[in-house]
Coordinates of C-alpha atoms and ligand atoms in Angstrom, one line a residue:
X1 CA -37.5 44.7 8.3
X2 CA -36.2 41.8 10.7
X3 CA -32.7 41.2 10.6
X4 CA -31.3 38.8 7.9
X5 CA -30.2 35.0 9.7
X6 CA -26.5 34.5 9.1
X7 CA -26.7 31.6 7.1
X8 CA -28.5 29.3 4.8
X9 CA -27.5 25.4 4.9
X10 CA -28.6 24.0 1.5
X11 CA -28.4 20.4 1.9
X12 CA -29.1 20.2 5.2
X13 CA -30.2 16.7 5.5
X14 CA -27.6 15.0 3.9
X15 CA -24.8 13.0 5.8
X16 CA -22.5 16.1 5.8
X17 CA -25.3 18.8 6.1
X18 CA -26.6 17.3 9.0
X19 CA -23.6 17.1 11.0
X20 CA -22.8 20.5 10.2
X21 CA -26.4 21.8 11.3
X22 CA -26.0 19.8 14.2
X23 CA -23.0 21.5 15.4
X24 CA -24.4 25.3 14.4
X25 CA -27.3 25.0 16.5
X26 CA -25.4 23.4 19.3
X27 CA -22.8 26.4 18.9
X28 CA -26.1 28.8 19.1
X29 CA -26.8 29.4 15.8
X30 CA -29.8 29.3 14.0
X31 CA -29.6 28.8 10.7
X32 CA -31.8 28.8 7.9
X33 CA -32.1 24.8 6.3
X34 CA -32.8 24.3 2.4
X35 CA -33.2 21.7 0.5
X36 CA -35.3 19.6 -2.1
X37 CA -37.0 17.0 -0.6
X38 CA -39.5 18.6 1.8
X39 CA -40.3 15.9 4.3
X40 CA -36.3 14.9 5.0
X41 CA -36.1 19.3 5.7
X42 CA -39.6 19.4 7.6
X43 CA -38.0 16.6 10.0
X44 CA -34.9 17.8 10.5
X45 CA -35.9 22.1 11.0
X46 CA -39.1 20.4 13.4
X47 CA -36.6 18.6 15.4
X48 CA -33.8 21.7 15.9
X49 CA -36.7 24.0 15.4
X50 CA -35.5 26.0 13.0
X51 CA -36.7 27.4 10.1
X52 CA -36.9 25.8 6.6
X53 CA -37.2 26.8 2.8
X54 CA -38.2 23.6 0.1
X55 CA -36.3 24.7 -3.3
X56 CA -34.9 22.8 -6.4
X57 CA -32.0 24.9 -7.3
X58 CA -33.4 25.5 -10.5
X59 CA -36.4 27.5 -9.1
X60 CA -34.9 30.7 -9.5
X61 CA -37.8 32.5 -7.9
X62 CA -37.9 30.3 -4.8
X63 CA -34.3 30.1 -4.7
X64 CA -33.8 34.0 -4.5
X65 CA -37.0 34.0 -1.9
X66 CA -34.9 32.0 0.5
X67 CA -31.4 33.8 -0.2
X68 CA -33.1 37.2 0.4
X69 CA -33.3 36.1 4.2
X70 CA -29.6 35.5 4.7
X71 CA -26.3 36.7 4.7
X72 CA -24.2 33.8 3.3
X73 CA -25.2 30.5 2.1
X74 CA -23.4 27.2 3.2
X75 CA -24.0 25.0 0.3
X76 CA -23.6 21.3 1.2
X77 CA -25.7 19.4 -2.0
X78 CA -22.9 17.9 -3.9
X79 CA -21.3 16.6 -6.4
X80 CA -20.4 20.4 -6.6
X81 CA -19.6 20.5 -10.3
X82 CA -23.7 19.5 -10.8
X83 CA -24.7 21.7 -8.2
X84 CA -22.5 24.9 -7.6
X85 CA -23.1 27.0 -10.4
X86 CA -26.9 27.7 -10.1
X87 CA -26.1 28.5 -6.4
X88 CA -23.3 30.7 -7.2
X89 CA -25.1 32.7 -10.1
X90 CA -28.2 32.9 -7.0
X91 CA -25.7 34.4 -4.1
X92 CA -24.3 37.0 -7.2
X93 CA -27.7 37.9 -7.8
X94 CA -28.7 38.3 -4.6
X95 CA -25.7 39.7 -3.2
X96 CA -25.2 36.8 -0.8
X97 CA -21.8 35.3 0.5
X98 CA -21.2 31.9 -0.5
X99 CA -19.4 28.9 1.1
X100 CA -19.3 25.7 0.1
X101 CA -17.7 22.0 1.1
X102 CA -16.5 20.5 -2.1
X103 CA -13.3 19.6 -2.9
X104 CA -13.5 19.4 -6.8
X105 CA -10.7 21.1 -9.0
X106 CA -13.3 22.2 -11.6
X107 CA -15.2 24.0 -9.2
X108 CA -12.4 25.6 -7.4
X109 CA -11.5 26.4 -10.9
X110 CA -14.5 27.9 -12.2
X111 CA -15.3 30.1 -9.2
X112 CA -12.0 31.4 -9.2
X113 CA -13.2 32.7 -12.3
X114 CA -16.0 34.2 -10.8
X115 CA -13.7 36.5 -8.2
X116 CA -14.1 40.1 -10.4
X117 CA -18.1 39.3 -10.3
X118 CA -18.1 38.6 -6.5
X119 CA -16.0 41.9 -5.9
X120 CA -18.2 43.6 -7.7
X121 CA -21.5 42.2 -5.7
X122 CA -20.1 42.8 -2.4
X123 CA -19.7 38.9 -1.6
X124 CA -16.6 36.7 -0.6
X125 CA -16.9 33.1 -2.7
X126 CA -15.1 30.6 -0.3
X127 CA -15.6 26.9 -2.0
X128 CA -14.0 24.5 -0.2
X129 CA -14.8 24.8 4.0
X130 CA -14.2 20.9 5.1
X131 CA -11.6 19.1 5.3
X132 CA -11.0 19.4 1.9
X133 CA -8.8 22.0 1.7
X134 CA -8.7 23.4 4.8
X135 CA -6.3 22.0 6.7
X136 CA -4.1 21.5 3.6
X137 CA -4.5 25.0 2.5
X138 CA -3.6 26.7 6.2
X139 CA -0.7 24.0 5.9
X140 CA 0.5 25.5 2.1
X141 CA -0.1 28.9 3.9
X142 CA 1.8 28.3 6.4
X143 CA 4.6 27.0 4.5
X144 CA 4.6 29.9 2.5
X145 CA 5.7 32.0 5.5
X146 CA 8.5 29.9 6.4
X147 CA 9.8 29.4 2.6
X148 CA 8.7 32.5 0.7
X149 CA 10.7 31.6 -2.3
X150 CA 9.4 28.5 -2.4
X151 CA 8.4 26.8 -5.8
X152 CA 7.9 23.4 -4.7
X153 CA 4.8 22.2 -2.7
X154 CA 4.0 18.7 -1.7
X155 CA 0.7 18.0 0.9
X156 CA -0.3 14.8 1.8
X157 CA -3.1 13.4 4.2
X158 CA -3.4 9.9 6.2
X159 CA -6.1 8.4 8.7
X160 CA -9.5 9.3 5.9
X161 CA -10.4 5.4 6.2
X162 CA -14.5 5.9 6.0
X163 CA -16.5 7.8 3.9
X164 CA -19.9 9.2 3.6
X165 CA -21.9 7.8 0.4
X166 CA -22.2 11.9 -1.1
X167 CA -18.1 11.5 -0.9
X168 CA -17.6 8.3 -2.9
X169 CA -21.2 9.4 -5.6
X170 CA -18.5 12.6 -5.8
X171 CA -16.0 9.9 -6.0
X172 CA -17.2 8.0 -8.9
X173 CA -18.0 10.6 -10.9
X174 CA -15.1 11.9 -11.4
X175 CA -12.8 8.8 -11.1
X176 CA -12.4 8.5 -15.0
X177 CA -10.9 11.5 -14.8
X178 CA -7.4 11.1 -13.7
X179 CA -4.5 12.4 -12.2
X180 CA -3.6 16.1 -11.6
X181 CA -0.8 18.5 -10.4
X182 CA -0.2 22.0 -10.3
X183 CA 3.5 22.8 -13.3
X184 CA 5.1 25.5 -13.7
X185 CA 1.2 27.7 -12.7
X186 CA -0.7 25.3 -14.7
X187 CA -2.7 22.4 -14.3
X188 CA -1.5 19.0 -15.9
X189 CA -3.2 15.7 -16.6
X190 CA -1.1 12.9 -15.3
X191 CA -2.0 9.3 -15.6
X192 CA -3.7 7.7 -12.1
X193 CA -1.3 7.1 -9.9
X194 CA 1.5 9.3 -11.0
X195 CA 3.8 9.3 -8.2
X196 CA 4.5 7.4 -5.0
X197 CA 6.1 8.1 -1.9
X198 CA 7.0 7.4 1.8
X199 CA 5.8 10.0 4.3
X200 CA 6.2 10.6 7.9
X201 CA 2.7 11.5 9.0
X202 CA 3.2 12.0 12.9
X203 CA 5.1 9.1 14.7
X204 CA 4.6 6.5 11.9
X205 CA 6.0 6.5 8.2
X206 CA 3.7 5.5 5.3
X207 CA 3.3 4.8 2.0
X208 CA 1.2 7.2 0.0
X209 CA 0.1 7.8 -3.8
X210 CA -0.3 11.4 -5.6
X211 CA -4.1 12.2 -6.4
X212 CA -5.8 15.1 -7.9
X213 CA -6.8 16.8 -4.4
X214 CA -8.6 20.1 -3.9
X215 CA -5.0 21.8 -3.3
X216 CA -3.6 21.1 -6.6
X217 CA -5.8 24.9 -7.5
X218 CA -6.0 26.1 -4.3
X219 CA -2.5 26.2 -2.7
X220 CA -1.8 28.0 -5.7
X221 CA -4.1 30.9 -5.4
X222 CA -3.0 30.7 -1.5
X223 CA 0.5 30.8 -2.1
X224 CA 1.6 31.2 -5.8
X225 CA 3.7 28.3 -5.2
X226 CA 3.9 27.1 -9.4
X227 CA 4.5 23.5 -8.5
X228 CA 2.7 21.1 -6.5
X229 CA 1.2 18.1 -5.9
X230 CA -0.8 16.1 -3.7
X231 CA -0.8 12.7 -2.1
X232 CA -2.9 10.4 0.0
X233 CA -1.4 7.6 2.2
X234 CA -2.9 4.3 1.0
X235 CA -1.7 0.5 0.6
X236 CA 0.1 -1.1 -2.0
X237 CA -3.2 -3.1 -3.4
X238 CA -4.8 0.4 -3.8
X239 CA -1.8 1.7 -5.7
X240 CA -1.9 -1.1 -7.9
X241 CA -5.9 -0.4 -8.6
X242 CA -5.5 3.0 -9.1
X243 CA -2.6 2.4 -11.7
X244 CA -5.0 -0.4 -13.5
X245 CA -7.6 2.4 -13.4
X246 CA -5.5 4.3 -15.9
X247 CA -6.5 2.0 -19.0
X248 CA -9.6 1.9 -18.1
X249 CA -11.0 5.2 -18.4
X250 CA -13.6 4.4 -21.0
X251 CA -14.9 1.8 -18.8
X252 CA -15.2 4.1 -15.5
X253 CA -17.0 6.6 -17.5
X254 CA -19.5 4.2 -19.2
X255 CA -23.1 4.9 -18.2
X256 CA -23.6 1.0 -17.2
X257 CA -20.6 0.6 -14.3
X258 CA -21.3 4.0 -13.1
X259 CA -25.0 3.0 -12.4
X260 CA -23.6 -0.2 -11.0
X261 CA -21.0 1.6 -8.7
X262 CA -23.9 4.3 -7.7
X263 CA -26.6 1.8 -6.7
X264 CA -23.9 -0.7 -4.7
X265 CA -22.8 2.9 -2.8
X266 CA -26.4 3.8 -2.6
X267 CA -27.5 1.0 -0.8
X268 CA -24.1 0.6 1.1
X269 CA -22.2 3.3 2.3
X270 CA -23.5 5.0 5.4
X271 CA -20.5 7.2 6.0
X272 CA -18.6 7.1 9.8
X273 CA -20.8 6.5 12.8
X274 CA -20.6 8.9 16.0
X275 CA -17.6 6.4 18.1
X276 CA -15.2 6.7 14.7
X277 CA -16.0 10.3 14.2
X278 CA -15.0 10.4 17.9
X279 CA -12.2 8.4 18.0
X280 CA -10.0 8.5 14.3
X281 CA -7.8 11.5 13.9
X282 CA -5.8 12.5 10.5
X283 CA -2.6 13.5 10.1
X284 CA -1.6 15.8 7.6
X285 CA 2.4 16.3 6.0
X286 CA 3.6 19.7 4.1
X287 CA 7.0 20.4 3.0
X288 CA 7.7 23.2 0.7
X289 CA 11.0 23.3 -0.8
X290 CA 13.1 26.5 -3.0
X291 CA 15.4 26.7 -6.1
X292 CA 18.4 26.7 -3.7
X293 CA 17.4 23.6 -2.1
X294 CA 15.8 24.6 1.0
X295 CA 13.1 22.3 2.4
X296 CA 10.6 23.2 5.3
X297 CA 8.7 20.5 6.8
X298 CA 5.5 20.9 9.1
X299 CA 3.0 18.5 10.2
X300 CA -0.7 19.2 11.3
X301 CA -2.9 16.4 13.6
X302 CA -7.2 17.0 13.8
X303 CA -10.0 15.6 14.5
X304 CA -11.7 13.1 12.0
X305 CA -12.2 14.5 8.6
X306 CA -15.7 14.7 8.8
X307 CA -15.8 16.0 12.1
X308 CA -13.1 18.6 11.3
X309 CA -15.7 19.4 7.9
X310 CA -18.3 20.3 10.4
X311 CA -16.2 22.6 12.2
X312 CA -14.3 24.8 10.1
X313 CA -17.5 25.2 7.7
X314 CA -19.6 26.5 10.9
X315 CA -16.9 28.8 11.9
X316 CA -15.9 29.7 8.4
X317 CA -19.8 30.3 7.8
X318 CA -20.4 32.4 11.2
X319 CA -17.1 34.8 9.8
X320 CA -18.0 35.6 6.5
X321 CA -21.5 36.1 7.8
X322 CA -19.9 39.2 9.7
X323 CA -18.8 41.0 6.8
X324 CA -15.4 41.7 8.0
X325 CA -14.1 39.0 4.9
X326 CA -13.0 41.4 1.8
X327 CA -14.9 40.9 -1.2
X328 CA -13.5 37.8 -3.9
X329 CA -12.7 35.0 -4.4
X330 CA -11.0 33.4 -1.5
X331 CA -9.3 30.2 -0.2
X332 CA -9.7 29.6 3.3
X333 CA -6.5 30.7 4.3
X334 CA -6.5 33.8 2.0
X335 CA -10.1 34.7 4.0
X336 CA -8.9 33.5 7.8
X337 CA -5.0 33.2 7.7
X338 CA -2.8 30.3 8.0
X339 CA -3.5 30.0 11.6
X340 CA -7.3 29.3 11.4
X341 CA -6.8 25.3 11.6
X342 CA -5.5 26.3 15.0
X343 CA -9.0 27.6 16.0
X344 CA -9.9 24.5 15.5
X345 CA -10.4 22.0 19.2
X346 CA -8.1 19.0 18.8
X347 CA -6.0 20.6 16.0
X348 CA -2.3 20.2 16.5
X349 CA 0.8 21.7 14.3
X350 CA 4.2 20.7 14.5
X351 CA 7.5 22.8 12.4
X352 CA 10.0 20.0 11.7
Ligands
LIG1 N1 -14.5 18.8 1.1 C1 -14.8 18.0 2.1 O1 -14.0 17.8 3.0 C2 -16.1 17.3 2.1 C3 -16.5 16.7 3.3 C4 -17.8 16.0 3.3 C5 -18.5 16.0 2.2 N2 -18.1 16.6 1.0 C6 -18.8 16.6 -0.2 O2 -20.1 17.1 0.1 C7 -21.1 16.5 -0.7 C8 -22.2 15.9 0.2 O3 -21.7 14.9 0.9 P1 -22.6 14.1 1.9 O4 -21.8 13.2 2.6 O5 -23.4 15.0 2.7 O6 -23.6 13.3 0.9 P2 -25.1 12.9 1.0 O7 -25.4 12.3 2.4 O8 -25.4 12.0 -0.2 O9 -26.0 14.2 0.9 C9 -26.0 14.9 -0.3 C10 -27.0 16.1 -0.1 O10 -27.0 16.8 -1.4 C11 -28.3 16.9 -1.9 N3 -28.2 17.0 -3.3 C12 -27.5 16.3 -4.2 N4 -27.7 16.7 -5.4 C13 -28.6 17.7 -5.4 C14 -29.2 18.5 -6.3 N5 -29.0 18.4 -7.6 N6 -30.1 19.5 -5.9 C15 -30.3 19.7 -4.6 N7 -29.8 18.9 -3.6 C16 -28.9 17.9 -4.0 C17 -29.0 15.7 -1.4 O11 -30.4 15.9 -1.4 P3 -31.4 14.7 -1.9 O12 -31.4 13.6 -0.8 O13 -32.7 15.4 -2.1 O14 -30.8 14.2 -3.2 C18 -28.4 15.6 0.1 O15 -29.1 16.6 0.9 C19 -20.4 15.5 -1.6 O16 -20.1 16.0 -2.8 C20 -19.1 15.3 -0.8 O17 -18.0 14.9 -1.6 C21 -16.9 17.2 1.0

């Protein structure tokens, strides 16, 4: 029997996919690509040369075909909460370790759920590989270490100015949905736009808004910090839309503006081109804080989010491939450490 490729990339055409498969093959790997729209895959696997498997992920047959060939599965077809279950049941079934890139509480939530089945199969479930959370979860890690009894976490992010159009689809789907924080262990609904604060993010202070970011689950699972909340740095005209946004959930949810929103994102959004993907950098603020009043601060500098996606998913993807990952459930710094940012090129991390 040949030997199984390390990993599948389902989605491999899309904006994020392709940068990711784009970066495996130039770091010598040579994935398998997946996806549902054969002549997007066909161009793409003909180009790299690699191979390629056409699936829907609700053709069970087809879908455990491909997954018998690999060790782990990179899953970058999102929004995550439509697409993540089938694939997860498919790398339990076929005893295949599975990644993914999304950065949506449900999902985090619901495969944390899934940790006793994946223990039990042999795999490591790791959602979450890009920038969303991974350099916010090393940072909670990190912080961790330097305040164990801490039971206040705060993470915030600047410099994400562009996205790609699978980012704001994800966006607008869940916008109705609200604010969230991590209180007392649980999660709590919070209206839009719940908090505001001024933040040092590198050399320049800004203003930033609390949002319901991957980390609000995560850093908890990474850390069993019971409090904490996340923030994104952002203008005052965007605080003021995203408070409005509050009595308007009805109206974000209805069928009509989110077929409006879709179509205008559809035929608008291209996502960052190569020179800002080259150029931008984000800069990432932690501070962790205990019951006697002891605050830690540390700040992290990458490479563009997108950019930074692509390369912690590839590595994270090559390392559970190994084997050497224990079976679970697992954050990214619960499977690498705090210090696997750090492995990152261009990745900077500064104790205040
Ligand atoms: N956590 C992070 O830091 C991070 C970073 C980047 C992206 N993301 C997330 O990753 C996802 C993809 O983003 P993107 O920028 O690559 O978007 P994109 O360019 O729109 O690509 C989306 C990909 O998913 C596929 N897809 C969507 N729904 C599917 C389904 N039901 N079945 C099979 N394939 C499906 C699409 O295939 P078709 O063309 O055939 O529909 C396409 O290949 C988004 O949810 C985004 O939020 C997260």
């Amino acid at each position: 029997m040949p030997d199984k490729i390390p990993f599948l990339i389902y989605g491999a055409y899309g904006y994020t996919g392709e940068l990711i498969t784009r970066l495996a093959v130039e770091k010598g790997y040579r994935p398998l690509l997946g996806g549902r729209n054969e002549a997007k895959l066909k161009t793409l696997a003909e180009e790299l040369r690699l191979p390629y498997q056409v699936f829907n992920l609700n053709e069970e047959e087809k879908v455990d075909q491909a997954l018998q060939k690999v060790k782990a599965v990179l899953h970058c077809a999102g929004p995550f909460f439509k697409t993540s279950r089938l694939m997860v049941y498919a790398c339990l079934r076929n005893k295949v370790h599975y990644l993914d890139i999304t950065g949506e509480i449900e999902v985090f939530e619901w495969i944390a759920t899934k940790d006793a089945q994946a223990k039990k199969a042999g795999i490591v479930l790791l959602p979450g590989a890009g920038f969303d959370v991974v350099p916010t979860d090393c940072l909670a890690a990190h912080l961790k270490t330097r305040l164990p009894e801490a039971t206040y976490l705060e993470l915030a992010f600047s410099g994400v100015s562009k996205m790609s159009k699978g980012t704001a689809l994800t966006m607008i789907e869940n916008m109705h949905a609200g604010g969230l924080i991590r209180q007392q262990g649980n999660l709590v609904k919070v209206p839009s736009g719940y908090k505001t604060k001024r933040i040092q993010f590198g050399n320049e202070e800004k203003l930033a808004v609390s949002i319901p970011w991957g980390d609000v689950s995560t850093a908890y699972y990474s850390t069993h910090i019971p409090n904490i909340i996340v923030y994104a740095a952002t203008n005052l005209a965007n605080i003021a839309a995203i408070k409005a946004s509050r009595y308007a959930g009805w109206l974000l949810k209805s069928d009509w503006l989110q077929k409006y929103l879709k179509q205008r994102v559809t035929e608008q959004v291209t996502g960052p081109d190569l020179q800002h993907r080259q150029q931008a950098q984000t800069y990432l603020w932690g501070q962790a804080t205990d019951d006697k009043g002891q605050v830690c601060t540390t700040r992290l500098q990458t490479p563009e989010a997108y950019e930074l996606t692509a390369h912690t998913a590839v590595l994270a993807a090559y390392l559970v491939s190994e084997g050497k990952i224990t079976p679970g459930f697992k954050t990214p710094s619960l499977a690498f450490g705090a210090d696997f940012i750090l492995q990152i090129k261009g990745v900077s991390r500064q104790d205040v």
